[in-house]
Coordinates of C-alpha atoms in Angstrom, one line a residue:
Chain A
M1 CA -37.7 13.1 -4.6
S2 CA -36.4 12.3 -7.7
E3 CA -34.1 15.1 -7.8
F4 CA -32.2 13.0 -4.6
I5 CA -32.7 9.4 -6.5
Y6 CA -30.7 11.3 -9.0
K7 CA -28.0 12.7 -6.9
K8 CA -27.2 9.0 -5.6
I9 CA -27.2 7.4 -8.5
D10 CA -25.0 10.5 -9.6
I11 CA -22.5 8.7 -6.1
L12 CA -23.4 5.1 -7.5
S13 CA -21.5 5.7 -10.5
L14 CA -18.3 7.6 -8.5
S15 CA -18.7 4.7 -6.3
L16 CA -17.7 2.4 -9.2
D17 CA -14.5 3.5 -10.1
G18 CA -12.7 5.8 -7.5
F19 CA -14.5 5.0 -4.5
Q20 CA -13.4 2.8 -2.3
G21 CA -16.0 1.9 0.8
P22 CA -18.8 2.8 3.5
I23 CA -16.8 4.9 5.0
D24 CA -16.0 7.0 1.9
L25 CA -19.3 7.5 1.0
L26 CA -20.3 8.6 3.9
L27 CA -17.7 10.8 4.1
S28 CA -18.5 11.7 0.6
L29 CA -23.2 12.1 1.2
A30 CA -21.1 14.9 4.5
R31 CA -19.0 16.6 1.7
D32 CA -22.2 16.5 -0.8
H33 CA -24.2 19.0 1.7
K34 CA -21.6 20.5 3.0
I35 CA -21.7 19.6 6.3
D36 CA -19.3 20.5 9.3
L37 CA -17.8 16.3 10.4
T38 CA -18.8 18.3 14.0
K39 CA -22.4 19.3 13.3
L40 CA -23.1 16.2 11.0
S41 CA -26.4 14.0 12.5
I42 CA -25.9 11.1 12.0
L43 CA -29.5 10.4 12.2
K44 CA -29.4 12.4 8.9
L45 CA -26.4 10.2 7.3
A46 CA -27.9 7.4 7.7
E47 CA -30.8 7.9 6.9
Q48 CA -29.8 9.2 2.9
Y49 CA -27.0 6.0 4.0
L50 CA -30.0 3.2 3.5
E51 CA -31.9 5.0 0.7
F52 CA -28.7 4.7 -0.9
L53 CA -27.9 0.7 -0.7
D54 CA -31.8 0.5 -1.4
Q55 CA -31.0 1.9 -4.7
I56 CA -28.0 0.1 -5.3
I57 CA -30.0 -3.4 -4.1
K58 CA -32.0 -3.0 -7.7
K59 CA -29.4 -1.9 -9.7
D60 CA -25.9 -4.0 -8.4
I61 CA -25.9 -6.9 -5.9
D62 CA -22.6 -7.2 -5.9
I63 CA -21.7 -3.6 -5.2
A64 CA -24.7 -3.6 -2.4
A65 CA -22.5 -6.9 -0.7
E66 CA -19.6 -4.4 0.3
Y67 CA -22.3 -1.8 2.3
L68 CA -23.9 -4.0 3.8
V69 CA -21.9 -4.7 7.1
M70 CA -22.0 -0.2 7.4
G71 CA -26.1 -0.4 6.4
A72 CA -26.8 -3.1 8.9
W73 CA -25.1 -0.7 11.9
L74 CA -26.2 2.4 10.5
A75 CA -29.6 0.9 10.2
F76 CA -29.5 -0.5 14.0
L77 CA -28.0 3.5 15.1
K78 CA -30.9 4.3 13.6
S79 CA -33.8 2.4 15.0
K80 CA -31.5 3.3 19.2
L81 CA -31.9 7.4 17.6
L82 CA -35.1 7.1 16.9
L83 CA -36.6 5.2 20.1
P84 CA -36.1 6.2 23.5
V85 CA -33.2 5.6 25.9
E86 CA -32.9 2.1 27.5
K87 CA -30.4 0.8 28.8
E88 CA -28.5 -2.1 28.0
E89 CA -26.4 -3.6 30.8
G90 CA -22.6 -4.1 28.0
S91 CA -24.1 -2.3 25.1
M92 CA -23.2 0.5 23.5
T93 CA -25.8 4.0 23.6
S94 CA -27.0 5.4 20.7
E95 CA -24.2 9.0 21.3
E96 CA -21.0 6.6 21.7
M97 CA -21.5 5.4 18.5
S98 CA -22.3 7.7 16.9
E99 CA -19.5 9.4 18.7
L100 CA -17.7 6.0 17.4
L101 CA -18.7 6.4 14.3
E102 CA -17.9 10.7 13.6
F103 CA -14.5 9.6 14.8
Q104 CA -14.2 7.2 12.0
M105 CA -15.5 9.5 9.4
K106 CA -11.9 12.1 11.2
R107 CA -9.6 9.9 11.0
L108 CA -10.3 9.0 8.0
V109 CA -10.5 12.5 6.8
G110 CA -7.4 12.7 8.5
I111 CA -4.8 9.7 6.5
Q112 CA -6.7 10.9 2.9
K113 CA -4.9 14.8 4.0
V114 CA -2.0 13.9 5.2
S115 CA -1.7 11.0 2.3
K116 CA -1.5 13.9 0.2
L117 CA 0.6 16.4 1.2
L118 CA 2.9 13.5 1.7
F119 CA 2.6 12.7 -1.6
K120 CA 3.5 16.5 -2.5
R121 CA 6.7 17.2 -0.9
H122 CA 10.0 17.1 -2.6
K123 CA 10.9 13.5 -3.8
L124 CA 14.1 11.2 -4.1
G125 CA 14.9 11.4 -7.8
T126 CA 12.1 14.4 -9.0
H127 CA 13.5 17.0 -6.6
F128 CA 16.6 15.7 -5.3
F129 CA 19.2 13.6 -6.3
K130 CA 21.2 10.4 -4.3
R131 CA 25.1 10.0 -6.1
G132 CA 25.2 9.2 -9.7
N133 CA 27.8 7.0 -9.7
P134 CA 28.5 5.4 -6.1
E135 CA 31.4 3.8 -5.5
I136 CA 31.1 0.9 -3.1
F137 CA 34.1 0.3 -0.4
G138 CA 35.0 -4.3 -1.3
I139 CA 36.3 -4.5 2.8
N140 CA 35.1 -7.3 4.9
Q141 CA 33.1 -9.0 1.4
K142 CA 34.3 -9.2 -1.7
N143 CA 31.2 -10.2 -3.1
Q144 CA 28.2 -7.4 -3.2
Y145 CA 24.2 -8.5 -3.7
N146 CA 21.5 -6.0 -3.6
S147 CA 18.5 -8.7 -2.9
T148 CA 16.0 -6.6 -0.9
L149 CA 13.7 -8.9 1.1
Y150 CA 11.2 -8.6 -1.4
D151 CA 13.2 -10.7 -3.0
L152 CA 13.1 -13.1 -0.4
I153 CA 9.8 -13.1 0.3
K154 CA 9.0 -13.3 -3.1
T155 CA 11.2 -16.4 -4.4
Y156 CA 9.4 -17.9 -1.6
G157 CA 5.5 -17.1 -2.5
E158 CA 6.5 -18.5 -5.8
I159 CA 8.2 -21.6 -4.7
I160 CA 5.4 -22.4 -2.6
T161 CA 2.5 -21.4 -5.1
F162 CA 4.9 -23.5 -7.8
N163 CA 4.8 -26.6 -5.9
N164 CA 0.8 -26.1 -5.4
S165 CA 0.2 -26.4 -8.5
K166 CA 2.1 -28.9 -9.3
S167 CA 0.3 -31.2 -6.8
I168 CA -2.3 -32.0 -8.3
T169 CA -4.5 -35.4 -7.2
I170 CA -6.9 -36.5 -9.2
A171 CA -8.5 -38.1 -5.9
N172 CA -10.9 -41.9 -7.5
T173 CA -13.7 -42.1 -8.2
Q174 CA -16.6 -44.1 -8.0
L175 CA -17.8 -43.8 -11.2
F176 CA -20.2 -46.5 -13.2
S177 CA -18.7 -47.1 -16.5
V178 CA -20.8 -48.2 -19.5
E179 CA -18.7 -51.8 -20.2
D180 CA -19.5 -52.5 -16.7
A181 CA -22.8 -52.2 -16.5
L182 CA -22.7 -53.9 -20.6
N183 CA -21.7 -57.3 -18.4
T184 CA -24.0 -56.5 -15.7
L185 CA -26.7 -56.6 -18.1
K186 CA -25.5 -59.0 -20.6
S187 CA -24.9 -61.4 -17.5
F188 CA -28.5 -61.3 -15.7
F189 CA -30.3 -62.1 -19.3
K190 CA -27.9 -65.2 -20.0
H191 CA -30.5 -66.4 -17.7
S192 CA -33.6 -63.9 -17.5
K193 CA -36.4 -64.1 -19.2
D194 CA -38.6 -61.7 -17.5
W195 CA -38.9 -57.9 -18.0
K196 CA -37.0 -56.1 -15.4
D197 CA -36.6 -52.7 -14.0
L198 CA -33.6 -50.5 -14.9
L199 CA -33.7 -48.7 -11.6
D200 CA -33.3 -52.2 -10.7
F201 CA -29.6 -52.7 -11.6
I202 CA -28.9 -49.9 -9.5
P203 CA -26.9 -50.8 -6.6
N204 CA -28.4 -50.2 -3.3
N205 CA -25.8 -49.3 -1.7
L206 CA -24.7 -45.9 -3.2
R207 CA -23.7 -43.2 -0.8
N208 CA -23.5 -40.4 -2.8
K209 CA -26.0 -38.7 -5.9
L210 CA -23.0 -38.3 -8.6
E211 CA -22.6 -41.8 -7.7
R212 CA -26.0 -43.1 -8.1
K213 CA -26.3 -40.8 -10.6
S214 CA -23.6 -42.4 -12.9
A215 CA -24.7 -46.7 -12.7
L216 CA -28.3 -45.7 -13.9
A217 CA -26.4 -42.9 -16.6
S218 CA -24.1 -46.2 -17.5
H219 CA -27.1 -48.9 -17.5
F220 CA -29.2 -46.6 -19.6
V221 CA -26.5 -46.4 -22.4
A222 CA -25.7 -50.0 -22.0
S223 CA -29.1 -51.0 -22.4
L224 CA -29.6 -48.8 -26.3
E225 CA -25.7 -50.3 -26.9
L226 CA -27.8 -53.7 -26.4
V227 CA -31.0 -53.3 -28.5
K228 CA -29.0 -51.3 -31.0
E229 CA -27.3 -55.9 -31.0
G230 CA -30.7 -56.0 -31.2
S231 CA -30.6 -59.1 -28.4
L232 CA -32.8 -56.5 -25.3
K233 CA -36.0 -54.8 -25.6
L234 CA -37.2 -51.6 -23.9
R235 CA -40.1 -50.3 -23.6
Q236 CA -41.3 -47.3 -21.6
D237 CA -45.5 -46.5 -21.1
S238 CA -45.6 -43.8 -20.5
F239 CA -43.3 -40.6 -20.0
N240 CA -42.3 -40.9 -16.7
D241 CA -43.1 -44.6 -16.3
N242 CA -40.4 -46.9 -15.4
I243 CA -38.2 -48.0 -18.1
L244 CA -38.2 -52.8 -18.4
L245 CA -35.6 -54.1 -20.3
H246 CA -36.7 -58.0 -21.5
S247 CA -34.3 -60.3 -23.3
K248 CA -34.3 -60.6 -27.1
Chain B
M1 CA 58.9 19.3 20.0
K2 CA 57.3 15.8 20.5
K3 CA 54.8 17.9 22.3
L4 CA 53.9 19.7 19.5
K5 CA 55.1 17.0 17.2
E6 CA 52.2 14.7 18.0
K7 CA 49.7 17.4 18.1
N8 CA 50.8 17.7 14.4
N9 CA 49.6 14.5 14.6
D10 CA 46.5 14.1 16.1
N11 CA 45.5 17.1 13.6
Y12 CA 46.9 15.1 10.8
D13 CA 44.3 11.6 12.6
F14 CA 41.8 14.1 12.6
V15 CA 41.4 15.3 9.0
L16 CA 42.2 12.0 7.6
K17 CA 39.4 10.9 9.2
Q18 CA 36.9 13.5 8.4
K19 CA 38.1 12.7 4.7
V20 CA 37.7 9.0 5.2
V21 CA 33.6 9.8 6.7
E22 CA 33.3 12.3 3.9
A23 CA 34.5 9.5 1.1
L24 CA 32.3 6.8 3.0
I25 CA 29.0 8.7 2.9
F26 CA 30.0 10.5 -0.9
S27 CA 30.8 7.6 -2.6
S28 CA 27.5 5.4 -1.9
S29 CA 24.4 5.7 -3.0
E30 CA 22.4 4.9 0.2
P31 CA 22.6 5.9 3.5
I32 CA 24.9 4.9 5.2
P33 CA 24.1 4.1 9.6
Y34 CA 25.7 6.1 11.7
D35 CA 27.0 2.3 13.7
E36 CA 28.9 1.8 10.6
L37 CA 30.5 4.8 10.4
L38 CA 31.8 4.9 13.8
K39 CA 32.7 1.7 13.3
R40 CA 35.8 2.9 11.2
I41 CA 36.6 5.9 13.8
I42 CA 35.9 4.3 16.8
D43 CA 35.4 7.5 18.9
K44 CA 31.7 8.8 18.8
N45 CA 33.0 12.7 20.0
I46 CA 35.7 12.1 17.2
L47 CA 32.8 10.9 14.2
N48 CA 30.0 13.7 16.0
Q49 CA 32.7 16.8 15.9
I50 CA 33.3 15.2 12.0
L51 CA 29.7 14.4 11.0
E52 CA 28.6 18.5 12.5
N53 CA 31.8 19.7 10.6
L54 CA 30.6 17.5 7.4
E55 CA 27.0 18.8 7.5
K56 CA 28.4 23.1 7.5
K57 CA 31.2 22.8 5.4
Y58 CA 27.9 21.2 3.0
S59 CA 25.8 23.4 4.1
S60 CA 25.1 26.1 1.8
S61 CA 26.8 24.0 -1.3
G62 CA 24.8 21.9 -4.4
V63 CA 25.0 18.9 -2.2
N64 CA 23.4 18.8 1.4
L65 CA 24.2 15.9 4.1
Y66 CA 21.3 15.1 4.8
V67 CA 20.4 12.8 7.8
I68 CA 17.2 9.9 7.2
N69 CA 17.1 8.2 10.8
N70 CA 20.8 8.5 12.0
S71 CA 22.4 7.2 8.6
Y72 CA 23.2 9.7 6.4
A73 CA 23.4 10.5 2.6
F74 CA 24.9 13.6 0.6
R75 CA 21.7 14.6 -1.6
T76 CA 21.4 17.3 -4.5
S77 CA 20.1 20.6 -2.9
L78 CA 16.5 21.6 -2.9
D79 CA 18.3 26.0 -3.9
V80 CA 18.8 23.7 -7.3
S81 CA 16.2 21.7 -7.6
E82 CA 14.2 23.8 -10.6
F83 CA 17.7 23.9 -12.7
L84 CA 18.3 20.3 -12.3
N85 CA 16.1 19.0 -15.4
I86 CA 18.4 15.3 -15.6
E87 CA 16.6 12.2 -16.6
K88 CA 14.0 12.5 -13.7
I89 CA 12.5 8.7 -12.6
V90 CA 9.2 9.2 -13.1
P91 CA 7.5 7.6 -10.3
K92 CA 4.6 5.0 -11.7
P93 CA 1.7 7.3 -9.9
L94 CA 0.2 4.6 -7.4
S95 CA -3.5 3.5 -6.9
R96 CA -5.8 5.5 -4.0
A97 CA -5.9 2.7 -1.9
A98 CA -1.9 2.1 -2.3
T99 CA -1.0 6.1 -1.0
E100 CA -3.8 6.3 1.4
T101 CA -2.5 2.7 3.0
L102 CA 0.7 4.3 3.0
A103 CA -0.1 7.1 4.8
I104 CA -2.1 4.9 6.9
I105 CA 0.9 2.7 7.4
A106 CA 2.9 5.2 8.1
Y107 CA 1.3 7.4 10.1
H108 CA -0.5 4.6 12.9
Q109 CA 2.9 2.0 12.6
P110 CA 4.0 -1.0 14.0
I111 CA 0.9 -1.8 12.1
T112 CA -1.5 -4.8 11.2
R113 CA -3.4 -5.5 8.5
S114 CA -6.8 -6.1 10.1
E115 CA -6.5 -2.6 11.5
I116 CA -4.8 -1.0 8.1
E117 CA -8.0 -1.8 7.3
N118 CA -10.5 -0.8 9.7
I119 CA -9.5 2.7 10.0
R120 CA -10.3 2.1 5.6
G121 CA -13.3 0.5 6.4
V122 CA -12.9 -1.4 2.8
S123 CA -10.5 -4.0 3.1
L124 CA -7.8 -4.4 1.6
S125 CA -7.3 -5.1 -2.1
R126 CA -4.4 -7.8 -2.9
G127 CA -1.7 -5.6 -4.4
T128 CA -2.1 -3.0 -2.4
L129 CA 0.6 -3.9 -0.1
D130 CA 2.7 -5.3 -2.7
V131 CA 3.1 -2.8 -4.1
L132 CA 4.8 -0.8 -1.4
L133 CA 7.3 -3.6 -0.5
E134 CA 8.2 -3.9 -3.7
L135 CA 9.2 -0.2 -3.7
Q136 CA 10.8 -1.2 -0.8
W137 CA 9.3 1.5 1.6
I138 CA 7.3 -0.8 3.7
Q139 CA 9.0 -4.2 5.5
P140 CA 7.7 -5.9 8.2
G141 CA 7.8 -5.7 11.9
H142 CA 7.2 -7.6 15.4
R143 CA 4.3 -10.0 15.5
K144 CA 1.7 -8.4 17.9
S145 CA 1.1 -10.9 20.9
T146 CA -2.4 -11.0 20.5
P147 CA -4.9 -13.8 19.7
G148 CA -3.2 -15.3 15.8
N149 CA 0.3 -13.4 16.3
P150 CA -0.4 -10.5 13.9
L151 CA 2.7 -9.4 11.7
T152 CA 3.1 -5.1 12.1
W153 CA 4.0 -3.0 9.6
K154 CA 6.7 -0.1 9.6
T155 CA 8.2 2.0 6.5
T156 CA 11.5 1.8 6.4
N157 CA 14.6 4.6 5.5
L158 CA 14.1 3.6 1.6
F159 CA 10.7 5.5 2.8
L160 CA 11.8 8.0 4.6
D161 CA 15.1 8.9 2.1
Y162 CA 12.7 9.3 -0.9
F163 CA 10.3 11.7 0.9
N164 CA 12.6 13.7 2.5
L165 CA 11.9 12.8 5.8
K166 CA 14.2 13.1 8.4
N167 CA 12.5 10.1 10.2
I168 CA 9.0 9.2 11.0
K169 CA 7.9 12.4 14.1
D170 CA 9.2 14.5 10.8
L171 CA 5.9 13.4 8.5
P172 CA 3.4 16.4 7.6
G173 CA 0.8 16.7 10.6
I174 CA 1.4 13.8 13.0
E175 CA 1.5 16.7 15.4
D176 CA -2.3 17.7 14.6
L177 CA -3.5 14.6 13.4
K178 CA -1.5 12.9 17.3
N179 CA -3.6 16.2 18.9
S180 CA -6.6 16.0 17.5
G181 CA -6.1 12.1 18.8
L182 CA -6.5 10.9 15.6
L183 CA -4.0 8.2 15.5
D184 CA -5.8 5.6 17.7
K185 CA -5.9 2.9 15.8
N186 CA -8.0 1.0 17.6
K187 CA -10.9 2.6 18.1
V188 CA -13.0 0.2 15.5
I189 CA -17.4 0.2 15.3
F190 CA -17.2 -3.2 13.0
N191 CA -14.8 -5.3 13.3
D192 CA -14.3 -8.1 11.2
Q193 CA -15.6 -6.3 8.0
S194 CA -13.6 -8.3 5.6
V195 CA -14.8 -11.7 3.3
D196 CA -11.8 -13.6 2.7
Chain C
M1 CA 23.8 51.9 -5.9
K2 CA 22.5 50.7 -8.2
K3 CA 25.6 49.0 -10.2
L4 CA 26.4 47.3 -5.6
K5 CA 22.6 45.8 -5.9
E6 CA 23.0 45.2 -9.5
K7 CA 26.7 43.5 -8.3
N8 CA 25.2 41.3 -5.4
N9 CA 23.1 39.9 -8.0
D10 CA 25.6 38.8 -9.9
N11 CA 26.9 37.5 -7.6
Y12 CA 23.8 35.5 -6.1
D13 CA 24.0 34.3 -9.6
F14 CA 27.1 33.1 -9.6
V15 CA 27.0 30.7 -7.0
L16 CA 23.9 29.8 -7.6
K17 CA 25.2 28.6 -10.6
Q18 CA 28.1 26.8 -8.7
K19 CA 25.4 25.0 -6.7
V20 CA 24.0 23.8 -9.8
V21 CA 27.2 22.8 -12.0
E22 CA 28.1 20.6 -8.5
A23 CA 24.5 19.1 -8.1
L24 CA 25.1 18.3 -11.1
I25 CA 28.8 16.0 -11.3
F26 CA 27.6 14.6 -8.5
S27 CA 24.1 13.4 -9.5
S28 CA 25.1 12.3 -13.1
S29 CA 26.0 8.3 -13.3
E30 CA 28.9 8.6 -15.3
P31 CA 31.2 11.6 -15.9
I32 CA 29.1 14.8 -17.7
P33 CA 30.6 16.1 -20.3
Y34 CA 32.2 20.5 -20.1
D35 CA 29.7 20.9 -23.5
E36 CA 26.5 19.3 -20.6
L37 CA 27.3 21.2 -18.1
L38 CA 27.8 24.8 -19.9
K39 CA 24.1 24.0 -21.9
R40 CA 23.3 24.5 -18.7
I41 CA 26.4 28.3 -17.2
I42 CA 25.9 29.3 -21.1
D43 CA 29.6 31.6 -21.3
K44 CA 32.6 29.7 -20.8
N45 CA 34.0 32.0 -18.8
I46 CA 32.2 31.7 -15.7
L47 CA 32.3 27.3 -16.0
N48 CA 35.6 27.7 -16.9
Q49 CA 36.0 29.9 -13.1
I50 CA 33.7 27.3 -11.9
L51 CA 35.2 24.3 -12.3
E52 CA 38.6 25.7 -10.3
N53 CA 36.3 26.8 -7.8
L54 CA 35.2 23.3 -7.0
E55 CA 38.5 21.5 -8.3
K56 CA 39.6 23.7 -6.0
K57 CA 37.4 22.8 -2.8
Y58 CA 37.9 19.5 -3.2
S59 CA 41.3 19.6 -3.6
S60 CA 41.8 19.1 0.4
S61 CA 38.8 17.1 1.5
G62 CA 37.2 13.1 1.1
V63 CA 36.0 13.4 -2.1
N64 CA 38.5 15.1 -5.4
L65 CA 37.1 16.9 -8.9
Y66 CA 38.8 14.6 -11.5
V67 CA 38.8 15.0 -15.5
I68 CA 38.8 12.4 -17.9
N69 CA 38.8 12.9 -21.2
N70 CA 38.1 16.7 -20.8
S71 CA 34.5 15.2 -18.5
Y72 CA 34.1 15.9 -14.7
A73 CA 32.7 12.9 -12.0
F74 CA 33.9 13.1 -7.5
R75 CA 35.9 9.9 -7.1
T76 CA 36.9 9.4 -3.1
S77 CA 40.4 11.0 -3.1
L78 CA 43.5 9.0 -3.4
D79 CA 44.4 9.5 0.0
V80 CA 41.8 7.7 1.5
S81 CA 40.9 5.4 -1.0
E82 CA 44.3 3.3 0.1
F83 CA 42.7 3.6 3.5
L84 CA 39.9 3.0 2.5
N85 CA 40.7 -0.3 0.7
I86 CA 38.5 1.2 -2.5
E87 CA 37.2 -2.3 -4.7
K88 CA 34.9 -1.4 -7.4
I89 CA 32.5 -3.7 -7.1
V90 CA 29.4 -3.4 -8.8
P91 CA 26.3 -4.5 -7.7
K92 CA 24.1 -7.5 -8.1
P93 CA 21.4 -9.4 -7.9
L94 CA 21.3 -13.2 -6.1
S95 CA 21.2 -16.2 -8.7
R96 CA 17.3 -17.4 -8.7
A97 CA 19.0 -20.4 -7.1
A98 CA 21.1 -18.8 -4.2
T99 CA 18.0 -16.7 -3.9
E100 CA 15.5 -20.0 -3.8
T101 CA 17.7 -21.9 -1.3
L102 CA 17.8 -18.5 1.0
A103 CA 13.6 -18.1 1.1
I104 CA 13.8 -22.5 1.5
I105 CA 16.0 -21.9 4.7
A106 CA 14.7 -19.5 5.8
Y107 CA 11.2 -20.8 6.1
H108 CA 12.2 -23.7 6.3
Q109 CA 14.9 -23.8 9.2
P110 CA 17.0 -25.6 10.7
I111 CA 16.4 -28.2 7.2
T112 CA 18.7 -30.7 6.3
R113 CA 20.0 -29.9 2.3
S114 CA 17.9 -32.5 0.7
E115 CA 14.8 -31.8 1.8
I116 CA 16.1 -28.6 0.4
E117 CA 16.2 -30.2 -2.6
N118 CA 12.5 -31.9 -2.2
I119 CA 11.5 -28.6 -1.6
R120 CA 13.0 -27.9 -5.4
G121 CA 12.3 -30.0 -6.8
V122 CA 16.0 -29.9 -8.7
S123 CA 19.5 -30.7 -7.0
L124 CA 21.4 -28.4 -4.9
S125 CA 24.6 -27.8 -7.3
R126 CA 27.9 -27.1 -5.0
G127 CA 28.5 -23.0 -5.5
T128 CA 24.7 -22.3 -4.2
L129 CA 25.2 -22.9 -0.3
D130 CA 28.6 -21.4 -1.1
V131 CA 28.1 -18.3 -2.0
L132 CA 25.2 -18.4 0.3
L133 CA 28.0 -19.7 3.4
E134 CA 30.5 -17.2 1.6
L135 CA 27.8 -14.1 2.6
Q136 CA 27.5 -15.1 6.3
W137 CA 24.2 -15.5 5.7
I138 CA 23.7 -19.6 6.9
Q139 CA 25.0 -21.9 8.9
P140 CA 25.4 -25.0 9.8
G141 CA 22.8 -26.3 12.7
H142 CA 22.7 -29.2 14.9
R143 CA 22.4 -32.7 13.3
K144 CA 19.4 -34.6 12.3
S145 CA 18.9 -37.5 13.7
T146 CA 17.9 -39.5 10.8
P147 CA 19.7 -42.1 9.3
G148 CA 23.1 -40.4 8.1
N149 CA 22.8 -37.9 10.4
P150 CA 22.2 -35.1 7.9
L151 CA 23.4 -31.8 8.5
T152 CA 21.7 -28.8 8.4
W153 CA 21.0 -25.6 7.7
K154 CA 20.2 -22.1 8.9
T155 CA 19.8 -18.6 8.9
T156 CA 22.8 -16.1 10.9
N157 CA 22.5 -13.2 12.8
L158 CA 24.1 -11.1 9.8
F159 CA 21.0 -12.2 7.5
L160 CA 18.6 -10.5 10.0
D161 CA 20.9 -7.5 10.0
Y162 CA 20.4 -7.9 5.9
F163 CA 17.3 -7.8 5.6
N164 CA 16.2 -5.3 8.6
L165 CA 15.0 -8.8 10.9
K166 CA 14.5 -8.5 14.1
N167 CA 13.9 -12.1 15.0
I168 CA 13.2 -15.1 12.1
K169 CA 9.3 -14.8 12.9
D170 CA 9.2 -11.7 11.5
L171 CA 9.3 -13.2 8.2
P172 CA 5.7 -13.2 6.7
G173 CA 4.3 -16.6 6.5
I174 CA 1.3 -17.8 4.5
E175 CA -1.3 -16.2 5.2
D176 CA 0.9 -12.7 5.7
L177 CA 1.9 -13.4 2.1
K178 CA -1.4 -13.8 0.3
N179 CA -2.7 -11.7 1.5
S180 CA -0.7 -9.2 1.2
G181 CA -0.8 -10.8 -3.3
L182 CA 2.5 -12.3 -3.5
L183 CA 1.0 -15.9 -3.4
D184 CA -1.4 -15.2 -6.7
K185 CA -4.2 -18.1 -5.8
N186 CA -4.6 -17.9 -9.5
K187 CA -2.4 -20.7 -9.6
V188 CA -2.9 -22.8 -7.3
I189 CA -4.8 -25.1 -8.0
F190 CA -6.5 -26.4 -4.7
N191 CA -6.4 -30.5 -5.2
D192 CA -9.3 -31.3 -3.0
Q193 CA -12.6 -29.9 -4.9
S194 CA -15.2 -32.0 -3.9
V195 CA -17.4 -32.4 -6.9
D196 CA -21.4 -32.8 -6.2

């Protein structure tokens, strides 16, 4: 068993560079066991995949996330394979699901094979060459431009990107300035000789948390400022008690 | 006498036309579409005869006539490729994602982005199509008439030219893939894997 | 018997060498110096024979072998160049302004001049639209029924032809651009970032 886990971690390190995704991983698991895709035991494969998923979830949750869709699907398939056949309307049977999975794996193997064949071909500029010094016939048009569709859409992309980054609008904020708070406190204590709770200065019609926090912070800072000036007294009887203000 | 002269004229005309076609294709570095040639020659039969002659004339030369998707180009012969160690353009190797994506587009075209993702089982990372587009190996095809009208992608003639292919049917292994039913892009298990 | 075989081999060798010289001259971007050719062929007599053969072979073609300053190049023959009205034109990319303007017209057509200027953020210089008009890639559309009835611009069929598009709708949309990596999302600063 420990050997098994070791092997999984090996695959994990592979998945960090060459690997692209779940079907690839399934293929690699299948190849590791030198299994012919047509004789593949989907159940075994599903079990291994899920075990592998268990391992990486512990190691790296980000990578695991990419493998989860296939994992969930395989878990579902596994449960179907283990449970007695029950006919459900409109849903795939476990055989159909296994078949689809096998098809997807074979299709990817096919594409990987031909992509190698393609790049093994004789290539222009490496094995054969075009006219090195072309002459251009100017019959109808005087100007010959070599603009490509890529130039066109890349340029458009850049315009759009540029325009988006150009139009930054900073939303009006409903934050309270310390200056405003100072004025509120000063005008209040001009007429009042009572102790007053700091929280009472926070307008109670504020809609969101941020505004409330900002109001509290600026009034607190303003009260400290006034204490420093010598026009206000602050009192807090114990930690977590309300802060009370009194004019001096 | 007049008849003979006319006949001579016809022949002279044909020879001149052949020279024109030869010069047109030879002087260009990119493949010239058949229709472009037809604009100068007008008569399809004559043009076909000329192209056949040229193909034959150059078949044992150091330069051959290549047909790429109904476009014509002269390219150096493969017989001499090993002796031409001139400045070769060493292509920057493509990423595995890009080569697989190119193969999927080539063999399954026209194909949408999400269909490509389904086949590979992973979402296309940004920059993959970009690289292929910059190489001018792929281009947008028509939009699919399914919900959302997704854009499809297909390969270009430059792609065929680069890989020495006459047309899409000439792709290596395409018959095998087709015969084993592996070119079906609609068979999918998980539909919406891509996280955006 | 042995001699005959040897002779055959020699002949094969000569034919191959001739093909190599032919391919070299064809693919070289500049007239290729005699000495450069000699480096591959080694034997002066053989090279001279090859050049003479090629000169003869191409003398009645649409393309001739030219000697310029002891360097060799293929050039379109004068009989056809007259016929084809050859001008040596060096292909150049469209200016940035013209490409941007073309892209905006393609994506936003029909669009007025001042609308183009709004998107680009700079005023259009006189020559920019002229270049595109001369290429026949844009044409005037209908007049807009806003004050001043400004003229709109749209792309032409030649534009579609040149960029190998069947339909203007086949241009990749903003989403496609984003997905193919052509729009660098990182550069975009969203203005609806909410603070919690």
